[in-house]
Amino acid sequence: YRTIVWSKDMVGKYDQDAIKELIEVFSLLGYITTDIKEIIVRVIEILGKNNNLDNAVVDLYRLYHILNPEDASLDSKMLDYILNEK
């Protein structure tokens, strides 16, 4: 969740290629895992196609809640996102 928000913020500041290169450097230095690097790159690419990620985040939360109705662990994070990011 916070990775998505961070990626969205970075796209507002830098171009996609610069972000990808910075992420690659951080990955090579061992500061972030390959999985996190891939997530960030994919989110950045999605944002390049459609800069309105807010609705997608809400829809992904809804899907998670459908698949895991007993797990409320994302509820407070989603509320924070809605109140502070939208």
Short mmCIF file of N, CA, C and O in Angstrom, two decimals:
data_model
loop_
_atom_site.label_atom_id
_atom_site.label_comp_id
_atom_site.label_asym_id
_atom_site.label_seq_id
_atom_site.Cartn_x
_atom_site.Cartn_y
_atom_site.Cartn_z
N TYR A 1 0.83 -1.19 0.00
CA TYR A 1 0.00 0.00 0.00
C TYR A 1 0.87 1.26 0.00
O TYR A 1 0.75 2.11 -0.86
N ARG A 2 1.77 1.36 0.95
CA ARG A 2 2.63 2.56 1.02
C ARG A 2 3.57 2.63 -0.18
O ARG A 2 3.95 3.71 -0.61
N THR A 3 3.93 1.47 -0.71
CA THR A 3 4.77 1.44 -1.91
C THR A 3 4.02 2.06 -3.09
O THR A 3 4.61 2.81 -3.88
N ILE A 4 2.74 1.78 -3.20
CA ILE A 4 1.92 2.36 -4.27
C ILE A 4 1.83 3.86 -4.10
O ILE A 4 2.00 4.62 -5.06
N VAL A 5 1.57 4.31 -2.89
CA VAL A 5 1.47 5.75 -2.62
C VAL A 5 2.79 6.44 -2.92
O VAL A 5 2.84 7.49 -3.55
N TRP A 6 3.90 5.84 -2.48
CA TRP A 6 5.22 6.41 -2.74
C TRP A 6 5.48 6.51 -4.23
O TRP A 6 5.96 7.53 -4.73
N SER A 7 5.14 5.46 -4.97
CA SER A 7 5.34 5.45 -6.42
C SER A 7 4.54 6.56 -7.08
O SER A 7 5.04 7.25 -7.97
N LYS A 8 3.32 6.73 -6.63
CA LYS A 8 2.47 7.79 -7.17
C LYS A 8 3.10 9.16 -6.91
O LYS A 8 3.14 10.01 -7.80
N ASP A 9 3.63 9.37 -5.73
CA ASP A 9 4.29 10.64 -5.41
C ASP A 9 5.52 10.87 -6.30
O ASP A 9 5.76 11.98 -6.76
N MET A 10 6.29 9.81 -6.53
CA MET A 10 7.50 9.95 -7.33
C MET A 10 7.20 10.27 -8.79
O MET A 10 7.92 11.04 -9.43
N VAL A 11 6.12 9.70 -9.31
CA VAL A 11 5.73 9.98 -10.70
C VAL A 11 5.36 11.46 -10.85
O VAL A 11 5.57 12.05 -11.90
N GLY A 12 4.86 12.06 -9.79
CA GLY A 12 4.55 13.48 -9.82
C GLY A 12 5.80 14.35 -9.80
O GLY A 12 5.76 15.52 -10.18
N LYS A 13 6.93 13.80 -9.37
CA LYS A 13 8.17 14.57 -9.23
C LYS A 13 9.18 14.31 -10.35
O LYS A 13 9.91 15.21 -10.74
N TYR A 14 9.26 13.07 -10.81
CA TYR A 14 10.32 12.66 -11.73
C TYR A 14 9.73 11.93 -12.93
O TYR A 14 8.60 11.44 -12.87
N ASP A 15 10.51 11.81 -14.00
CA ASP A 15 10.01 11.03 -15.13
C ASP A 15 10.25 9.54 -14.87
O ASP A 15 11.05 9.16 -14.02
N GLN A 16 9.54 8.71 -15.63
CA GLN A 16 9.57 7.26 -15.39
C GLN A 16 10.97 6.67 -15.49
O GLN A 16 11.36 5.84 -14.66
N ASP A 17 11.71 7.09 -16.48
CA ASP A 17 13.05 6.51 -16.67
C ASP A 17 13.97 6.83 -15.50
O ASP A 17 14.73 5.96 -15.04
N ALA A 18 13.90 8.04 -14.99
CA ALA A 18 14.73 8.42 -13.84
C ALA A 18 14.38 7.58 -12.62
O ALA A 18 15.27 7.10 -11.91
N ILE A 19 13.08 7.39 -12.39
CA ILE A 19 12.65 6.59 -11.23
C ILE A 19 13.14 5.14 -11.38
O ILE A 19 13.67 4.56 -10.44
N LYS A 20 12.99 4.59 -12.57
CA LYS A 20 13.42 3.21 -12.80
C LYS A 20 14.92 3.06 -12.57
O LYS A 20 15.37 2.07 -11.99
N GLU A 21 15.70 4.02 -13.04
CA GLU A 21 17.15 3.96 -12.84
C GLU A 21 17.51 4.07 -11.36
O GLU A 21 18.38 3.34 -10.87
N LEU A 22 16.85 4.98 -10.64
CA LEU A 22 17.11 5.11 -9.21
C LEU A 22 16.75 3.83 -8.46
O LEU A 22 17.49 3.38 -7.58
N ILE A 23 15.63 3.24 -8.81
CA ILE A 23 15.19 1.99 -8.17
C ILE A 23 16.18 0.88 -8.47
O ILE A 23 16.50 0.05 -7.60
N GLU A 24 16.68 0.83 -9.69
CA GLU A 24 17.67 -0.18 -10.06
C GLU A 24 18.94 -0.03 -9.22
O GLU A 24 19.49 -1.01 -8.71
N VAL A 25 19.40 1.20 -9.05
CA VAL A 25 20.58 1.46 -8.23
C VAL A 25 20.35 1.01 -6.79
O VAL A 25 21.18 0.33 -6.19
N PHE A 26 19.20 1.38 -6.23
CA PHE A 26 18.89 0.98 -4.86
C PHE A 26 18.85 -0.53 -4.72
O PHE A 26 19.30 -1.09 -3.73
N SER A 27 18.31 -1.20 -5.73
CA SER A 27 18.25 -2.66 -5.71
C SER A 27 19.65 -3.26 -5.77
O SER A 27 19.97 -4.18 -5.01
N LEU A 28 20.48 -2.73 -6.64
CA LEU A 28 21.86 -3.24 -6.76
C LEU A 28 22.66 -3.02 -5.47
O LEU A 28 23.51 -3.83 -5.12
N LEU A 29 22.36 -1.92 -4.77
CA LEU A 29 23.05 -1.65 -3.50
C LEU A 29 22.50 -2.50 -2.35
O LEU A 29 23.07 -2.51 -1.27
N GLY A 30 21.39 -3.20 -2.60
CA GLY A 30 20.82 -4.06 -1.58
C GLY A 30 19.85 -3.37 -0.64
O GLY A 30 19.45 -3.94 0.37
N TYR A 31 19.45 -2.13 -0.97
CA TYR A 31 18.53 -1.40 -0.09
C TYR A 31 17.08 -1.84 -0.25
O TYR A 31 16.29 -1.66 0.67
N ILE A 32 16.73 -2.37 -1.42
CA ILE A 32 15.38 -2.89 -1.63
C ILE A 32 15.48 -4.25 -2.31
O ILE A 32 16.45 -4.52 -3.03
N THR A 33 14.49 -5.09 -2.07
CA THR A 33 14.48 -6.42 -2.67
C THR A 33 14.06 -6.35 -4.14
O THR A 33 13.47 -5.36 -4.58
N THR A 34 14.34 -7.40 -4.85
CA THR A 34 13.94 -7.49 -6.26
C THR A 34 12.42 -7.42 -6.38
O THR A 34 11.90 -6.79 -7.30
N ASP A 35 11.70 -8.04 -5.44
CA ASP A 35 10.23 -8.01 -5.47
C ASP A 35 9.70 -6.58 -5.35
O ASP A 35 8.82 -6.17 -6.10
N ILE A 36 10.25 -5.82 -4.42
CA ILE A 36 9.81 -4.43 -4.24
C ILE A 36 10.15 -3.62 -5.47
O ILE A 36 9.35 -2.79 -5.93
N LYS A 37 11.33 -3.83 -6.03
CA LYS A 37 11.72 -3.13 -7.25
C LYS A 37 10.71 -3.39 -8.36
O LYS A 37 10.25 -2.46 -9.03
N GLU A 38 10.33 -4.64 -8.55
CA GLU A 38 9.37 -5.00 -9.60
C GLU A 38 8.01 -4.37 -9.35
O GLU A 38 7.35 -3.92 -10.29
N ILE A 39 7.58 -4.34 -8.10
CA ILE A 39 6.29 -3.72 -7.77
C ILE A 39 6.33 -2.25 -8.14
O ILE A 39 5.40 -1.73 -8.78
N ILE A 40 7.38 -1.56 -7.75
CA ILE A 40 7.49 -0.13 -8.03
C ILE A 40 7.51 0.12 -9.54
O ILE A 40 6.80 1.00 -10.04
N VAL A 41 8.29 -0.65 -10.27
CA VAL A 41 8.37 -0.47 -11.72
C VAL A 41 7.00 -0.69 -12.36
O VAL A 41 6.57 0.09 -13.22
N ARG A 42 6.29 -1.70 -11.93
CA ARG A 42 4.96 -1.96 -12.50
C ARG A 42 3.97 -0.86 -12.17
O ARG A 42 3.18 -0.44 -13.02
N VAL A 43 3.98 -0.39 -10.94
CA VAL A 43 3.08 0.71 -10.55
C VAL A 43 3.39 1.96 -11.37
O VAL A 43 2.49 2.64 -11.86
N ILE A 44 4.67 2.25 -11.55
CA ILE A 44 5.07 3.41 -12.33
C ILE A 44 4.59 3.28 -13.78
O ILE A 44 4.11 4.25 -14.38
N GLU A 45 4.68 2.10 -14.33
CA GLU A 45 4.21 1.87 -15.70
C GLU A 45 2.70 2.04 -15.79
O GLU A 45 2.19 2.62 -16.76
N ILE A 46 1.97 1.55 -14.80
CA ILE A 46 0.52 1.73 -14.77
C ILE A 46 0.18 3.21 -14.71
O ILE A 46 -0.71 3.70 -15.41
N LEU A 47 0.88 3.94 -13.87
CA LEU A 47 0.65 5.38 -13.74
C LEU A 47 0.95 6.12 -15.04
O LEU A 47 0.32 7.13 -15.33
N GLY A 48 1.90 5.61 -15.81
CA GLY A 48 2.20 6.22 -17.10
C GLY A 48 1.05 6.07 -18.07
O GLY A 48 0.83 6.92 -18.93
N LYS A 49 0.28 5.01 -17.92
CA LYS A 49 -0.87 4.76 -18.78
C LYS A 49 -2.11 5.50 -18.28
O LYS A 49 -2.94 5.94 -19.06
N ASN A 50 -2.26 5.55 -16.95
CA ASN A 50 -3.44 6.16 -16.35
C ASN A 50 -3.02 6.75 -15.02
O ASN A 50 -2.82 6.01 -14.06
N ASN A 51 -2.92 8.06 -14.95
CA ASN A 51 -2.39 8.70 -13.74
C ASN A 51 -3.38 8.69 -12.58
O ASN A 51 -3.05 9.10 -11.48
N ASN A 52 -4.59 8.20 -12.77
CA ASN A 52 -5.56 8.14 -11.68
C ASN A 52 -5.55 6.74 -11.08
O ASN A 52 -6.31 5.86 -11.46
N LEU A 53 -4.67 6.54 -10.13
CA LEU A 53 -4.54 5.23 -9.48
C LEU A 53 -5.46 5.10 -8.27
O LEU A 53 -5.66 4.01 -7.77
N ASP A 54 -6.05 6.20 -7.84
CA ASP A 54 -6.89 6.17 -6.63
C ASP A 54 -8.02 5.16 -6.72
O ASP A 54 -8.21 4.36 -5.81
N ASN A 55 -8.76 5.17 -7.82
CA ASN A 55 -9.87 4.23 -7.96
C ASN A 55 -9.38 2.79 -8.02
O ASN A 55 -10.00 1.89 -7.47
N ALA A 56 -8.24 2.58 -8.66
CA ALA A 56 -7.68 1.22 -8.75
C ALA A 56 -7.30 0.70 -7.37
O ALA A 56 -7.53 -0.47 -7.06
N VAL A 57 -6.72 1.56 -6.52
CA VAL A 57 -6.36 1.14 -5.17
C VAL A 57 -7.61 0.73 -4.39
O VAL A 57 -7.62 -0.29 -3.70
N VAL A 58 -8.66 1.51 -4.51
CA VAL A 58 -9.92 1.18 -3.84
C VAL A 58 -10.47 -0.14 -4.37
O VAL A 58 -10.90 -1.01 -3.59
N ASP A 59 -10.42 -0.33 -5.68
CA ASP A 59 -10.93 -1.58 -6.26
C ASP A 59 -10.09 -2.79 -5.84
O ASP A 59 -10.64 -3.87 -5.59
N LEU A 60 -8.77 -2.62 -5.75
CA LEU A 60 -7.93 -3.72 -5.27
C LEU A 60 -8.23 -4.05 -3.81
O LEU A 60 -8.25 -5.23 -3.42
N TYR A 61 -8.49 -3.04 -3.01
CA TYR A 61 -8.88 -3.27 -1.61
C TYR A 61 -10.19 -4.05 -1.57
O TYR A 61 -10.32 -5.01 -0.79
N ARG A 62 -11.14 -3.67 -2.39
CA ARG A 62 -12.43 -4.38 -2.42
C ARG A 62 -12.22 -5.85 -2.80
O ARG A 62 -12.82 -6.74 -2.20
N LEU A 63 -11.36 -6.10 -3.78
CA LEU A 63 -11.06 -7.49 -4.17
C LEU A 63 -10.43 -8.24 -3.01
O LEU A 63 -10.82 -9.38 -2.72
N TYR A 64 -9.47 -7.63 -2.34
CA TYR A 64 -8.84 -8.28 -1.20
C TYR A 64 -9.87 -8.62 -0.13
O TYR A 64 -9.85 -9.72 0.44
N HIS A 65 -10.77 -7.69 0.13
CA HIS A 65 -11.80 -7.91 1.15
C HIS A 65 -12.76 -9.03 0.75
O HIS A 65 -13.19 -9.81 1.60
N ILE A 66 -13.06 -9.15 -0.53
CA ILE A 66 -13.91 -10.25 -1.02
C ILE A 66 -13.19 -11.58 -0.82
O ILE A 66 -13.80 -12.56 -0.36
N LEU A 67 -11.91 -11.63 -1.14
CA LEU A 67 -11.15 -12.87 -1.04
C LEU A 67 -10.79 -13.23 0.40
O LEU A 67 -10.59 -14.40 0.72
N ASN A 68 -10.70 -12.22 1.27
CA ASN A 68 -10.29 -12.42 2.67
C ASN A 68 -11.22 -11.64 3.60
O ASN A 68 -10.76 -10.71 4.29
N PRO A 69 -12.49 -11.99 3.66
CA PRO A 69 -13.45 -11.19 4.43
C PRO A 69 -13.15 -11.14 5.93
O PRO A 69 -13.52 -10.17 6.60
N GLU A 70 -12.45 -12.12 6.46
CA GLU A 70 -12.16 -12.15 7.89
C GLU A 70 -10.93 -11.31 8.26
O GLU A 70 -10.70 -11.03 9.44
N ASP A 71 -10.16 -10.90 7.27
CA ASP A 71 -8.93 -10.15 7.52
C ASP A 71 -9.19 -8.65 7.44
O ASP A 71 -9.44 -8.10 6.37
N ALA A 72 -9.10 -7.99 8.57
CA ALA A 72 -9.35 -6.54 8.63
C ALA A 72 -8.05 -5.75 8.66
O ALA A 72 -8.05 -4.54 8.90
N SER A 73 -6.92 -6.40 8.37
CA SER A 73 -5.62 -5.74 8.51
C SER A 73 -5.44 -4.56 7.56
O SER A 73 -4.68 -3.64 7.87
N LEU A 74 -6.10 -4.57 6.42
CA LEU A 74 -5.96 -3.45 5.48
C LEU A 74 -6.96 -2.33 5.73
O LEU A 74 -6.83 -1.25 5.15
N ASP A 75 -7.93 -2.56 6.59
CA ASP A 75 -8.99 -1.56 6.78
C ASP A 75 -8.46 -0.21 7.22
O ASP A 75 -8.82 0.83 6.66
N SER A 76 -7.61 -0.18 8.22
CA SER A 76 -7.10 1.10 8.71
C SER A 76 -6.19 1.76 7.68
O SER A 76 -6.20 2.98 7.52
N LYS A 77 -5.43 0.97 6.93
CA LYS A 77 -4.58 1.52 5.88
C LYS A 77 -5.43 2.11 4.76
O LYS A 77 -5.11 3.18 4.22
N MET A 78 -6.53 1.44 4.43
CA MET A 78 -7.41 1.94 3.39
C MET A 78 -8.09 3.23 3.83
O MET A 78 -8.20 4.17 3.05
N LEU A 79 -8.53 3.27 5.06
CA LEU A 79 -9.14 4.49 5.59
C LEU A 79 -8.14 5.64 5.56
O LEU A 79 -8.48 6.75 5.14
N ASP A 80 -6.92 5.38 5.96
CA ASP A 80 -5.87 6.40 5.91
C ASP A 80 -5.66 6.87 4.47
O ASP A 80 -5.54 8.07 4.22
N TYR A 81 -5.66 5.96 3.54
CA TYR A 81 -5.48 6.31 2.12
C TYR A 81 -6.61 7.21 1.65
O TYR A 81 -6.39 8.25 1.03
N ILE A 82 -7.83 6.82 1.96
CA ILE A 82 -9.00 7.60 1.52
C ILE A 82 -8.98 9.00 2.13
O ILE A 82 -9.24 9.98 1.44
N LEU A 83 -8.65 9.09 3.40
CA LEU A 83 -8.68 10.39 4.07
C LEU A 83 -7.50 11.29 3.68
O LEU A 83 -7.66 12.52 3.66
N ASN A 84 -6.36 10.70 3.37
CA ASN A 84 -5.16 11.51 3.16
C ASN A 84 -4.65 11.59 1.73
O ASN A 84 -3.91 12.51 1.39
N GLU A 85 -4.99 10.63 0.90
CA GLU A 85 -4.41 10.59 -0.44
C GLU A 85 -5.36 11.04 -1.54
O GLU A 85 -4.92 11.52 -2.56
N LYS A 86 -6.63 10.83 -1.37
CA LYS A 86 -7.58 11.15 -2.45
C LYS A 86 -7.85 12.62 -2.54
O LYS A 86 -7.60 13.39 -1.72
#
